[in-house]
């Protein structure tokens, strides 16, 4: 089963935080001060969460299927 990742962009960090906390999914909330822009990244997204994000006014959202996840270890530096 593919893991879905949801990205939601907007200027209201409190609203994004409230939305994210209303679901059991792991998430990260990012902020870019220069633009006053927040991005919510939520993992293991369910169809219910995808449907609910449509009710958020003033936000843009995208969902993607995770294709690859990697990390660099000390061995990779050798």
mmCIF file as gemmi writes it, N, C-alpha and C atoms, coordinates in Angstrom:
data_model
loop_
_atom_site.group_PDB
_atom_site.id
_atom_site.type_symbol
_atom_site.label_atom_id
_atom_site.label_alt_id
_atom_site.label_comp_id
_atom_site.label_asym_id
_atom_site.label_entity_id
_atom_site.label_seq_id
_atom_site.pdbx_PDB_ins_code
_atom_site.Cartn_x
_atom_site.Cartn_y
_atom_site.Cartn_z
_atom_site.occupancy
_atom_site.B_iso_or_equiv
_atom_site.pdbx_formal_charge
_atom_site.auth_seq_id
_atom_site.auth_asym_id
_atom_site.pdbx_PDB_model_num
ATOM 1 N N . UNK Axp A 1 ? 0.836 -1.184 0 1 0 ? 1 A 1
ATOM 2 C CA . UNK Axp A 1 ? 0 0 0 1 0 ? 1 A 1
ATOM 3 C C . UNK Axp A 1 ? 0.883 1.251 0 1 0 ? 1 A 1
ATOM 4 N N . UNK Axp A 2 ? 0.579 2.157 -0.896 1 0 ? 2 A 1
ATOM 5 C CA . UNK Axp A 2 ? 1.382 3.37 -1.036 1 0 ? 2 A 1
ATOM 6 C C . UNK Axp A 2 ? 1.086 4.35 0.094 1 0 ? 2 A 1
ATOM 7 N N . UNK Axp A 3 ? 2.126 5.022 0.539 1 0 ? 3 A 1
ATOM 8 C CA . UNK Axp A 3 ? 1.987 6.063 1.564 1 0 ? 3 A 1
ATOM 9 C C . UNK Axp A 3 ? 1.698 7.377 0.855 1 0 ? 3 A 1
ATOM 10 N N . UNK Axp A 4 ? 0.674 8.078 1.314 1 0 ? 4 A 1
ATOM 11 C CA . UNK Axp A 4 ? 0.351 9.374 0.742 1 0 ? 4 A 1
ATOM 12 C C . UNK Axp A 4 ? 0.844 10.474 1.663 1 0 ? 4 A 1
ATOM 13 N N . UNK Axp A 5 ? 1.357 11.539 1.034 1 0 ? 5 A 1
ATOM 14 C CA . UNK Axp A 5 ? 1.84 12.703 1.762 1 0 ? 5 A 1
ATOM 15 C C . UNK Axp A 5 ? 1.025 13.899 1.276 1 0 ? 5 A 1
ATOM 16 N N . UNK Axp A 6 ? 0.523 14.682 2.224 1 0 ? 6 A 1
ATOM 17 C CA . UNK Axp A 6 ? -0.304 15.839 1.923 1 0 ? 6 A 1
ATOM 18 C C . UNK Axp A 6 ? 0.465 17.113 2.258 1 0 ? 6 A 1
ATOM 19 N N . UNK Axp A 7 ? 0.441 18.07 1.36 1 0 ? 7 A 1
ATOM 20 C CA . UNK Axp A 7 ? 1.029 19.382 1.586 1 0 ? 7 A 1
ATOM 21 C C . UNK Axp A 7 ? -0.081 20.416 1.51 1 0 ? 7 A 1
ATOM 22 N N . UNK Axp A 8 ? -0.158 21.277 2.524 1 0 ? 8 A 1
ATOM 23 C CA . UNK Axp A 8 ? -1.166 22.335 2.549 1 0 ? 8 A 1
ATOM 24 C C . UNK Axp A 8 ? -0.428 23.646 2.792 1 0 ? 8 A 1
ATOM 25 N N . UNK Axp A 9 ? -0.681 24.629 1.939 1 0 ? 9 A 1
ATOM 26 C CA . UNK Axp A 9 ? 0.024 25.912 1.993 1 0 ? 9 A 1
ATOM 27 C C . UNK Axp A 9 ? -0.957 27.028 2.32 1 0 ? 9 A 1
ATOM 28 N N . UNK Axp A 10 ? -0.557 27.916 3.234 1 0 ? 10 A 1
ATOM 29 C CA . UNK Axp A 10 ? -1.396 29.059 3.56 1 0 ? 10 A 1
ATOM 30 C C . UNK Axp A 10 ? -0.706 30.002 4.531 1 0 ? 10 A 1
ATOM 31 N N . UNK Axp A 11 ? -1.382 31.068 4.875 1 0 ? 11 A 1
ATOM 32 C CA . UNK Axp A 11 ? -0.793 32.105 5.734 1 0 ? 11 A 1
ATOM 33 C C . UNK Axp A 11 ? -1.236 32.01 7.191 1 0 ? 11 A 1
ATOM 34 N N . UNK Axp A 12 ? -2.148 31.114 7.507 1 0 ? 12 A 1
ATOM 35 C CA . UNK Axp A 12 ? -2.675 30.994 8.865 1 0 ? 12 A 1
ATOM 36 C C . UNK Axp A 12 ? -2.125 29.721 9.518 1 0 ? 12 A 1
ATOM 37 N N . UNK Axp A 13 ? -1.022 29.874 10.251 1 0 ? 13 A 1
ATOM 38 C CA . UNK Axp A 13 ? -0.397 28.726 10.9 1 0 ? 13 A 1
ATOM 39 C C . UNK Axp A 13 ? -1.259 28.097 11.979 1 0 ? 13 A 1
ATOM 40 N N . UNK Axp A 14 ? -2.021 28.918 12.707 1 0 ? 14 A 1
ATOM 41 C CA . UNK Axp A 14 ? -2.891 28.371 13.758 1 0 ? 14 A 1
ATOM 42 C C . UNK Axp A 14 ? -3.958 27.461 13.172 1 0 ? 14 A 1
ATOM 43 N N . UNK Axp A 15 ? -4.525 27.857 12.045 1 0 ? 15 A 1
ATOM 44 C CA . UNK Axp A 15 ? -5.564 27.049 11.397 1 0 ? 15 A 1
ATOM 45 C C . UNK Axp A 15 ? -4.977 25.732 10.878 1 0 ? 15 A 1
ATOM 46 N N . UNK Axp A 16 ? -3.77 25.795 10.321 1 0 ? 16 A 1
ATOM 47 C CA . UNK Axp A 16 ? -3.119 24.57 9.849 1 0 ? 16 A 1
ATOM 48 C C . UNK Axp A 16 ? -2.792 23.64 11.011 1 0 ? 16 A 1
ATOM 49 N N . UNK Axp A 17 ? -2.315 24.206 12.107 1 0 ? 17 A 1
ATOM 50 C CA . UNK Axp A 17 ? -2.002 23.408 13.295 1 0 ? 17 A 1
ATOM 51 C C . UNK Axp A 17 ? -3.27 22.74 13.834 1 0 ? 17 A 1
ATOM 52 N N . UNK Axp A 18 ? -4.345 23.493 13.904 1 0 ? 18 A 1
ATOM 53 C CA . UNK Axp A 18 ? -5.624 22.953 14.376 1 0 ? 18 A 1
ATOM 54 C C . UNK Axp A 18 ? -6.101 21.821 13.461 1 0 ? 18 A 1
ATOM 55 N N . UNK Axp A 19 ? -5.987 22.028 12.158 1 0 ? 19 A 1
ATOM 56 C CA . UNK Axp A 19 ? -6.379 20.994 11.199 1 0 ? 19 A 1
ATOM 57 C C . UNK Axp A 19 ? -5.539 19.735 11.4 1 0 ? 19 A 1
ATOM 58 N N . UNK Axp A 20 ? -4.22 19.886 11.459 1 0 ? 20 A 1
ATOM 59 C CA . UNK Axp A 20 ? -3.323 18.739 11.599 1 0 ? 20 A 1
ATOM 60 C C . UNK Axp A 20 ? -3.593 17.962 12.882 1 0 ? 20 A 1
ATOM 61 N N . UNK Axp A 21 ? -3.82 18.666 13.964 1 0 ? 21 A 1
ATOM 62 C CA . UNK Axp A 21 ? -4.038 18.005 15.262 1 0 ? 21 A 1
ATOM 63 C C . UNK Axp A 21 ? -5.393 17.312 15.361 1 0 ? 21 A 1
ATOM 64 N N . UNK Axp A 22 ? -6.284 17.585 14.419 1 0 ? 22 A 1
ATOM 65 C CA . UNK Axp A 22 ? -7.593 16.929 14.442 1 0 ? 22 A 1
ATOM 66 C C . UNK Axp A 22 ? -7.533 15.525 13.833 1 0 ? 22 A 1
ATOM 67 N N . UNK Axp A 23 ? -6.36 15.131 13.336 1 0 ? 23 A 1
ATOM 68 C CA . UNK Axp A 23 ? -6.15 13.8 12.764 1 0 ? 23 A 1
ATOM 69 C C . UNK Axp A 23 ? -4.969 13.14 13.47 1 0 ? 23 A 1
ATOM 70 N N . UNK Axp A 24 ? -4.927 11.789 13.483 1 0 ? 24 A 1
ATOM 71 C CA . UNK Axp A 24 ? -3.83 11.092 14.168 1 0 ? 24 A 1
ATOM 72 C C . UNK Axp A 24 ? -2.548 10.996 13.337 1 0 ? 24 A 1
ATOM 73 N N . UNK Axp A 25 ? -2.521 11.574 12.166 1 0 ? 25 A 1
ATOM 74 C CA . UNK Axp A 25 ? -1.386 11.453 11.254 1 0 ? 25 A 1
ATOM 75 C C . UNK Axp A 25 ? -0.168 12.23 11.743 1 0 ? 25 A 1
ATOM 76 N N . UNK Axp A 26 ? 1.032 11.693 11.496 1 0 ? 26 A 1
ATOM 77 C CA . UNK Axp A 26 ? 2.241 12.477 11.789 1 0 ? 26 A 1
ATOM 78 C C . UNK Axp A 26 ? 2.322 13.655 10.829 1 0 ? 26 A 1
ATOM 79 N N . UNK Axp A 27 ? 2.827 14.777 11.321 1 0 ? 27 A 1
ATOM 80 C CA . UNK Axp A 27 ? 2.908 15.964 10.47 1 0 ? 27 A 1
ATOM 81 C C . UNK Axp A 27 ? 4.072 16.846 10.884 1 0 ? 27 A 1
ATOM 82 N N . UNK Axp A 28 ? 4.412 17.761 9.971 1 0 ? 28 A 1
ATOM 83 C CA . UNK Axp A 28 ? 5.377 18.827 10.252 1 0 ? 28 A 1
ATOM 84 C C . UNK Axp A 28 ? 4.761 20.128 9.753 1 0 ? 28 A 1
ATOM 85 N N . UNK Axp A 29 ? 4.988 21.206 10.491 1 0 ? 29 A 1
ATOM 86 C CA . UNK Axp A 29 ? 4.512 22.527 10.09 1 0 ? 29 A 1
ATOM 87 C C . UNK Axp A 29 ? 5.746 23.393 9.836 1 0 ? 29 A 1
ATOM 88 N N . UNK Axp A 30 ? 5.876 23.875 8.613 1 0 ? 30 A 1
ATOM 89 C CA . UNK Axp A 30 ? 7.029 24.661 8.197 1 0 ? 30 A 1
ATOM 90 C C . UNK Axp A 30 ? 6.616 26.12 8.024 1 0 ? 30 A 1
ATOM 91 N N . UNK Axp A 31 ? 7.572 27.033 8.167 1 0 ? 31 A 1
ATOM 92 C CA . UNK Axp A 31 ? 7.273 28.46 8.051 1 0 ? 31 A 1
ATOM 93 C C . UNK Axp A 31 ? 8.384 29.17 7.303 1 0 ? 31 A 1
ATOM 94 N N . UNK Axp A 32 ? 8.005 30.046 6.401 1 0 ? 32 A 1
ATOM 95 C CA . UNK Axp A 32 ? 8.968 30.894 5.679 1 0 ? 32 A 1
ATOM 96 C C . UNK Axp A 32 ? 8.644 32.336 6.018 1 0 ? 32 A 1
ATOM 97 N N . UNK Axp A 33 ? 9.455 32.918 6.887 1 0 ? 33 A 1
ATOM 98 C CA . UNK Axp A 33 ? 9.21 34.259 7.42 1 0 ? 33 A 1
ATOM 99 C C . UNK Axp A 33 ? 9.133 35.313 6.322 1 0 ? 33 A 1
ATOM 100 N N . UNK Axp A 34 ? 10.006 35.218 5.325 1 0 ? 34 A 1
ATOM 101 C CA . UNK Axp A 34 ? 10.066 36.226 4.265 1 0 ? 34 A 1
ATOM 102 C C . UNK Axp A 34 ? 8.738 36.37 3.519 1 0 ? 34 A 1
ATOM 103 N N . UNK Axp A 35 ? 7.977 35.306 3.438 1 0 ? 35 A 1
ATOM 104 C CA . UNK Axp A 35 ? 6.702 35.333 2.725 1 0 ? 35 A 1
ATOM 105 C C . UNK Axp A 35 ? 5.502 35.23 3.667 1 0 ? 35 A 1
ATOM 106 N N . UNK Axp A 36 ? 5.773 35.021 4.948 1 0 ? 36 A 1
ATOM 107 C CA . UNK Axp A 36 ? 4.68 34.815 5.89 1 0 ? 36 A 1
ATOM 108 C C . UNK Axp A 36 ? 3.854 33.596 5.515 1 0 ? 36 A 1
ATOM 109 N N . UNK Axp A 37 ? 4.527 32.549 5.039 1 0 ? 37 A 1
ATOM 110 C CA . UNK Axp A 37 ? 3.858 31.381 4.476 1 0 ? 37 A 1
ATOM 111 C C . UNK Axp A 37 ? 4.135 30.127 5.299 1 0 ? 37 A 1
ATOM 112 N N . UNK Axp A 38 ? 3.08 29.385 5.574 1 0 ? 38 A 1
ATOM 113 C CA . UNK Axp A 38 ? 3.174 28.105 6.274 1 0 ? 38 A 1
ATOM 114 C C . UNK Axp A 38 ? 2.915 26.971 5.295 1 0 ? 38 A 1
ATOM 115 N N . UNK Axp A 39 ? 3.589 25.846 5.522 1 0 ? 39 A 1
ATOM 116 C CA . UNK Axp A 39 ? 3.32 24.63 4.765 1 0 ? 39 A 1
ATOM 117 C C . UNK Axp A 39 ? 3.174 23.492 5.766 1 0 ? 39 A 1
ATOM 118 N N . UNK Axp A 40 ? 2.054 22.825 5.687 1 0 ? 40 A 1
ATOM 119 C CA . UNK Axp A 40 ? 1.807 21.636 6.496 1 0 ? 40 A 1
ATOM 120 C C . UNK Axp A 40 ? 2.162 20.423 5.65 1 0 ? 40 A 1
ATOM 121 N N . UNK Axp A 41 ? 2.951 19.521 6.213 1 0 ? 41 A 1
ATOM 122 C CA . UNK Axp A 41 ? 3.289 18.254 5.562 1 0 ? 41 A 1
ATOM 123 C C . UNK Axp A 41 ? 2.752 17.144 6.459 1 0 ? 41 A 1
ATOM 124 N N . UNK Axp A 42 ? 1.803 16.382 5.962 1 0 ? 42 A 1
ATOM 125 C CA . UNK Axp A 42 ? 1.204 15.299 6.744 1 0 ? 42 A 1
ATOM 126 C C . UNK Axp A 42 ? 1.434 13.968 6.035 1 0 ? 42 A 1
ATOM 127 N N . UNK Axp A 43 ? 1.734 12.93 6.822 1 0 ? 43 A 1
ATOM 128 C CA . UNK Axp A 43 ? 2.059 11.607 6.289 1 0 ? 43 A 1
ATOM 129 C C . UNK Axp A 43 ? 0.948 10.607 6.555 1 0 ? 43 A 1
ATOM 130 N N . UNK Axp A 44 ? 0.947 9.53 5.778 1 0 ? 44 A 1
ATOM 131 C CA . UNK Axp A 44 ? -0.013 8.437 5.917 1 0 ? 44 A 1
ATOM 132 C C . UNK Axp A 44 ? -1.441 8.98 5.848 1 0 ? 44 A 1
ATOM 133 N N . UNK Axp A 45 ? -1.656 9.831 4.869 1 0 ? 45 A 1
ATOM 134 C CA . UNK Axp A 45 ? -2.922 10.543 4.718 1 0 ? 45 A 1
ATOM 135 C C . UNK Axp A 45 ? -4.031 9.589 4.301 1 0 ? 45 A 1
ATOM 136 N N . UNK Axp A 46 ? -5.182 9.754 4.915 1 0 ? 46 A 1
ATOM 137 C CA . UNK Axp A 46 ? -6.365 8.946 4.613 1 0 ? 46 A 1
ATOM 138 C C . UNK Axp A 46 ? -7.287 9.73 3.669 1 0 ? 46 A 1
ATOM 139 N N . UNK Axp A 47 ? -8.213 9.046 3.012 1 0 ? 47 A 1
ATOM 140 C CA . UNK Axp A 47 ? -9.186 9.753 2.179 1 0 ? 47 A 1
ATOM 141 C C . UNK Axp A 47 ? -9.994 10.776 2.976 1 0 ? 47 A 1
ATOM 142 N N . UNK Axp A 48 ? -10.247 10.506 4.259 1 0 ? 48 A 1
ATOM 143 C CA . UNK Axp A 48 ? -10.988 11.446 5.098 1 0 ? 48 A 1
ATOM 144 C C . UNK Axp A 48 ? -10.216 12.757 5.277 1 0 ? 48 A 1
ATOM 145 N N . UNK Axp A 49 ? -8.915 12.659 5.465 1 0 ? 49 A 1
ATOM 146 C CA . UNK Axp A 49 ? -8.105 13.865 5.628 1 0 ? 49 A 1
ATOM 147 C C . UNK Axp A 49 ? -8.049 14.648 4.317 1 0 ? 49 A 1
ATOM 148 N N . UNK Axp A 50 ? -7.913 13.935 3.2 1 0 ? 50 A 1
ATOM 149 C CA . UNK Axp A 50 ? -7.898 14.601 1.897 1 0 ? 50 A 1
ATOM 150 C C . UNK Axp A 50 ? -9.214 15.327 1.636 1 0 ? 50 A 1
ATOM 151 N N . UNK Axp A 51 ? -10.313 14.705 2.013 1 0 ? 51 A 1
ATOM 152 C CA . UNK Axp A 51 ? -11.621 15.338 1.806 1 0 ? 51 A 1
ATOM 153 C C . UNK Axp A 51 ? -11.776 16.56 2.716 1 0 ? 51 A 1
ATOM 154 N N . UNK Axp A 52 ? -11.316 16.453 3.945 1 0 ? 52 A 1
ATOM 155 C CA . UNK Axp A 52 ? -11.466 17.545 4.915 1 0 ? 52 A 1
ATOM 156 C C . UNK Axp A 52 ? -10.658 18.779 4.527 1 0 ? 52 A 1
ATOM 157 N N . UNK Axp A 53 ? -9.519 18.576 3.889 1 0 ? 53 A 1
ATOM 158 C CA . UNK Axp A 53 ? -8.683 19.724 3.531 1 0 ? 53 A 1
ATOM 159 C C . UNK Axp A 53 ? -9.392 20.6 2.495 1 0 ? 53 A 1
ATOM 160 N N . UNK Axp A 54 ? -10.291 20.038 1.744 1 0 ? 54 A 1
ATOM 161 C CA . UNK Axp A 54 ? -11.06 20.813 0.779 1 0 ? 54 A 1
ATOM 162 C C . UNK Axp A 54 ? -11.945 21.857 1.431 1 0 ? 54 A 1
ATOM 163 N N . UNK Axp A 55 ? -12.254 21.683 2.713 1 0 ? 55 A 1
ATOM 164 C CA . UNK Axp A 55 ? -13.081 22.633 3.44 1 0 ? 55 A 1
ATOM 165 C C . UNK Axp A 55 ? -12.321 23.806 4.031 1 0 ? 55 A 1
ATOM 166 N N . UNK Axp A 56 ? -11.012 23.819 3.886 1 0 ? 56 A 1
ATOM 167 C CA . UNK Axp A 56 ? -10.199 24.924 4.414 1 0 ? 56 A 1
ATOM 168 C C . UNK Axp A 56 ? -10.154 26.053 3.381 1 0 ? 56 A 1
ATOM 169 N N . UNK Axp A 57 ? -10.699 27.194 3.731 1 0 ? 57 A 1
ATOM 170 C CA . UNK Axp A 57 ? -10.682 28.328 2.809 1 0 ? 57 A 1
ATOM 171 C C . UNK Axp A 57 ? -9.371 29.091 2.916 1 0 ? 57 A 1
ATOM 172 N N . UNK Axp A 58 ? -8.851 29.52 1.768 1 0 ? 58 A 1
ATOM 173 C CA . UNK Axp A 58 ? -7.621 30.297 1.749 1 0 ? 58 A 1
ATOM 174 C C . UNK Axp A 58 ? -6.353 29.46 1.762 1 0 ? 58 A 1
ATOM 175 N N . UNK Axp A 59 ? -6.47 28.162 1.514 1 0 ? 59 A 1
ATOM 176 C CA . UNK Axp A 59 ? -5.324 27.265 1.503 1 0 ? 59 A 1
ATOM 177 C C . UNK Axp A 59 ? -5.282 26.512 0.181 1 0 ? 59 A 1
ATOM 178 N N . UNK Axp A 60 ? -4.068 26.138 -0.219 1 0 ? 60 A 1
ATOM 179 C CA . UNK Axp A 60 ? -3.891 25.285 -1.394 1 0 ? 60 A 1
ATOM 180 C C . UNK Axp A 60 ? -3.326 23.96 -0.905 1 0 ? 60 A 1
ATOM 181 N N . UNK Axp A 61 ? -3.763 22.863 -1.517 1 0 ? 61 A 1
ATOM 182 C CA . UNK Axp A 61 ? -3.327 21.544 -1.049 1 0 ? 61 A 1
ATOM 183 C C . UNK Axp A 61 ? -2.98 20.636 -2.23 1 0 ? 61 A 1
ATOM 184 N N . UNK Axp A 62 ? -1.989 19.783 -1.989 1 0 ? 62 A 1
ATOM 185 C CA . UNK Axp A 62 ? -1.575 18.769 -2.946 1 0 ? 62 A 1
ATOM 186 C C . UNK Axp A 62 ? -1.305 17.484 -2.173 1 0 ? 62 A 1
ATOM 187 N N . UNK Axp A 63 ? -1.632 16.347 -2.773 1 0 ? 63 A 1
ATOM 188 C CA . UNK Axp A 63 ? -1.235 15.076 -2.161 1 0 ? 63 A 1
ATOM 189 C C . UNK Axp A 63 ? -0.428 14.28 -3.181 1 0 ? 63 A 1
ATOM 190 N N . UNK Axp A 64 ? 0.536 13.556 -2.662 1 0 ? 64 A 1
ATOM 191 C CA . UNK Axp A 64 ? 1.444 12.77 -3.494 1 0 ? 64 A 1
ATOM 192 C C . UNK Axp A 64 ? 1.589 11.384 -2.89 1 0 ? 64 A 1
ATOM 193 N N . UNK Axp A 65 ? 1.906 10.406 -3.746 1 0 ? 65 A 1
ATOM 194 C CA . UNK Axp A 65 ? 2.288 9.088 -3.261 1 0 ? 65 A 1
ATOM 195 C C . UNK Axp A 65 ? 3.803 9.092 -3.076 1 0 ? 65 A 1
ATOM 196 N N . UNK Axp A 66 ? 4.244 8.586 -1.938 1 0 ? 66 A 1
ATOM 197 C CA . UNK Axp A 66 ? 5.672 8.514 -1.644 1 0 ? 66 A 1
ATOM 198 C C . UNK Axp A 66 ? 6.308 7.486 -2.574 1 0 ? 66 A 1
ATOM 199 N N . UNK Axp A 67 ? 7.328 7.899 -3.311 1 0 ? 67 A 1
ATOM 200 C CA . UNK Axp A 67 ? 8.018 7.03 -4.25 1 0 ? 67 A 1
ATOM 201 C C . UNK Axp A 67 ? 9.314 6.502 -3.648 1 0 ? 67 A 1
ATOM 202 N N . UNK Axp A 68 ? 10.029 7.382 -2.975 1 0 ? 68 A 1
ATOM 203 C CA . UNK Axp A 68 ? 11.317 6.98 -2.411 1 0 ? 68 A 1
ATOM 204 C C . UNK Axp A 68 ? 11.638 7.855 -1.211 1 0 ? 68 A 1
ATOM 205 N N . UNK Axp A 69 ? 12.238 7.234 -0.217 1 0 ? 69 A 1
ATOM 206 C CA . UNK Axp A 69 ? 12.695 7.957 0.968 1 0 ? 69 A 1
ATOM 207 C C . UNK Axp A 69 ? 14.106 7.497 1.243 1 0 ? 69 A 1
ATOM 208 N N . UNK Axp A 70 ? 15.001 8.421 1.459 1 0 ? 70 A 1
ATOM 209 C CA . UNK Axp A 70 ? 16.388 8.038 1.686 1 0 ? 70 A 1
ATOM 210 C C . UNK Axp A 70 ? 17.02 8.886 2.765 1 0 ? 70 A 1
ATOM 211 N N . UNK Axp A 71 ? 18.173 8.477 3.15 1 0 ? 71 A 1
ATOM 212 C CA . UNK Axp A 71 ? 18.962 9.228 4.116 1 0 ? 71 A 1
ATOM 213 C C . UNK Axp A 71 ? 20.422 8.902 3.872 1 0 ? 71 A 1
ATOM 214 N N . UNK Axp A 72 ? 21.262 9.791 4.309 1 0 ? 72 A 1
ATOM 215 C CA . UNK Axp A 72 ? 22.698 9.627 4.116 1 0 ? 72 A 1
ATOM 216 C C . UNK Axp A 72 ? 23.329 9.153 5.417 1 0 ? 72 A 1
ATOM 217 N N . UNK Axp A 73 ? 24.134 8.13 5.325 1 0 ? 73 A 1
ATOM 218 C CA . UNK Axp A 73 ? 24.844 7.63 6.504 1 0 ? 73 A 1
ATOM 219 C C . UNK Axp A 73 ? 26.319 7.93 6.36 1 0 ? 73 A 1
ATOM 220 N N . UNK Axp A 74 ? 27.053 7.742 7.424 1 0 ? 74 A 1
ATOM 221 C CA . UNK Axp A 74 ? 28.493 7.94 7.381 1 0 ? 74 A 1
ATOM 222 C C . UNK Axp A 74 ? 29.167 7.054 6.342 1 0 ? 74 A 1
ATOM 223 N N . UNK Axp A 75 ? 28.658 5.861 6.134 1 0 ? 75 A 1
ATOM 224 C CA . UNK Axp A 75 ? 29.227 4.935 5.162 1 0 ? 75 A 1
ATOM 225 C C . UNK Axp A 75 ? 29.118 5.475 3.741 1 0 ? 75 A 1
ATOM 226 N N . UNK Axp A 76 ? 28.065 6.243 3.473 1 0 ? 76 A 1
ATOM 227 C CA . UNK Axp A 76 ? 27.871 6.798 2.134 1 0 ? 76 A 1
ATOM 228 C C . UNK Axp A 76 ? 28.887 7.889 1.833 1 0 ? 76 A 1
ATOM 229 N N . UNK Axp A 77 ? 29.477 8.481 2.875 1 0 ? 77 A 1
ATOM 230 C CA . UNK Axp A 77 ? 30.453 9.54 2.679 1 0 ? 77 A 1
ATOM 231 C C . UNK Axp A 77 ? 31.833 8.99 2.291 1 0 ? 77 A 1
ATOM 232 N N . UNK Axp A 78 ? 32.063 7.713 2.557 1 0 ? 78 A 1
ATOM 233 C CA . UNK Axp A 78 ? 33.395 7.119 2.343 1 0 ? 78 A 1
ATOM 234 C C . UNK Axp A 78 ? 33.71 6.944 0.874 1 0 ? 78 A 1
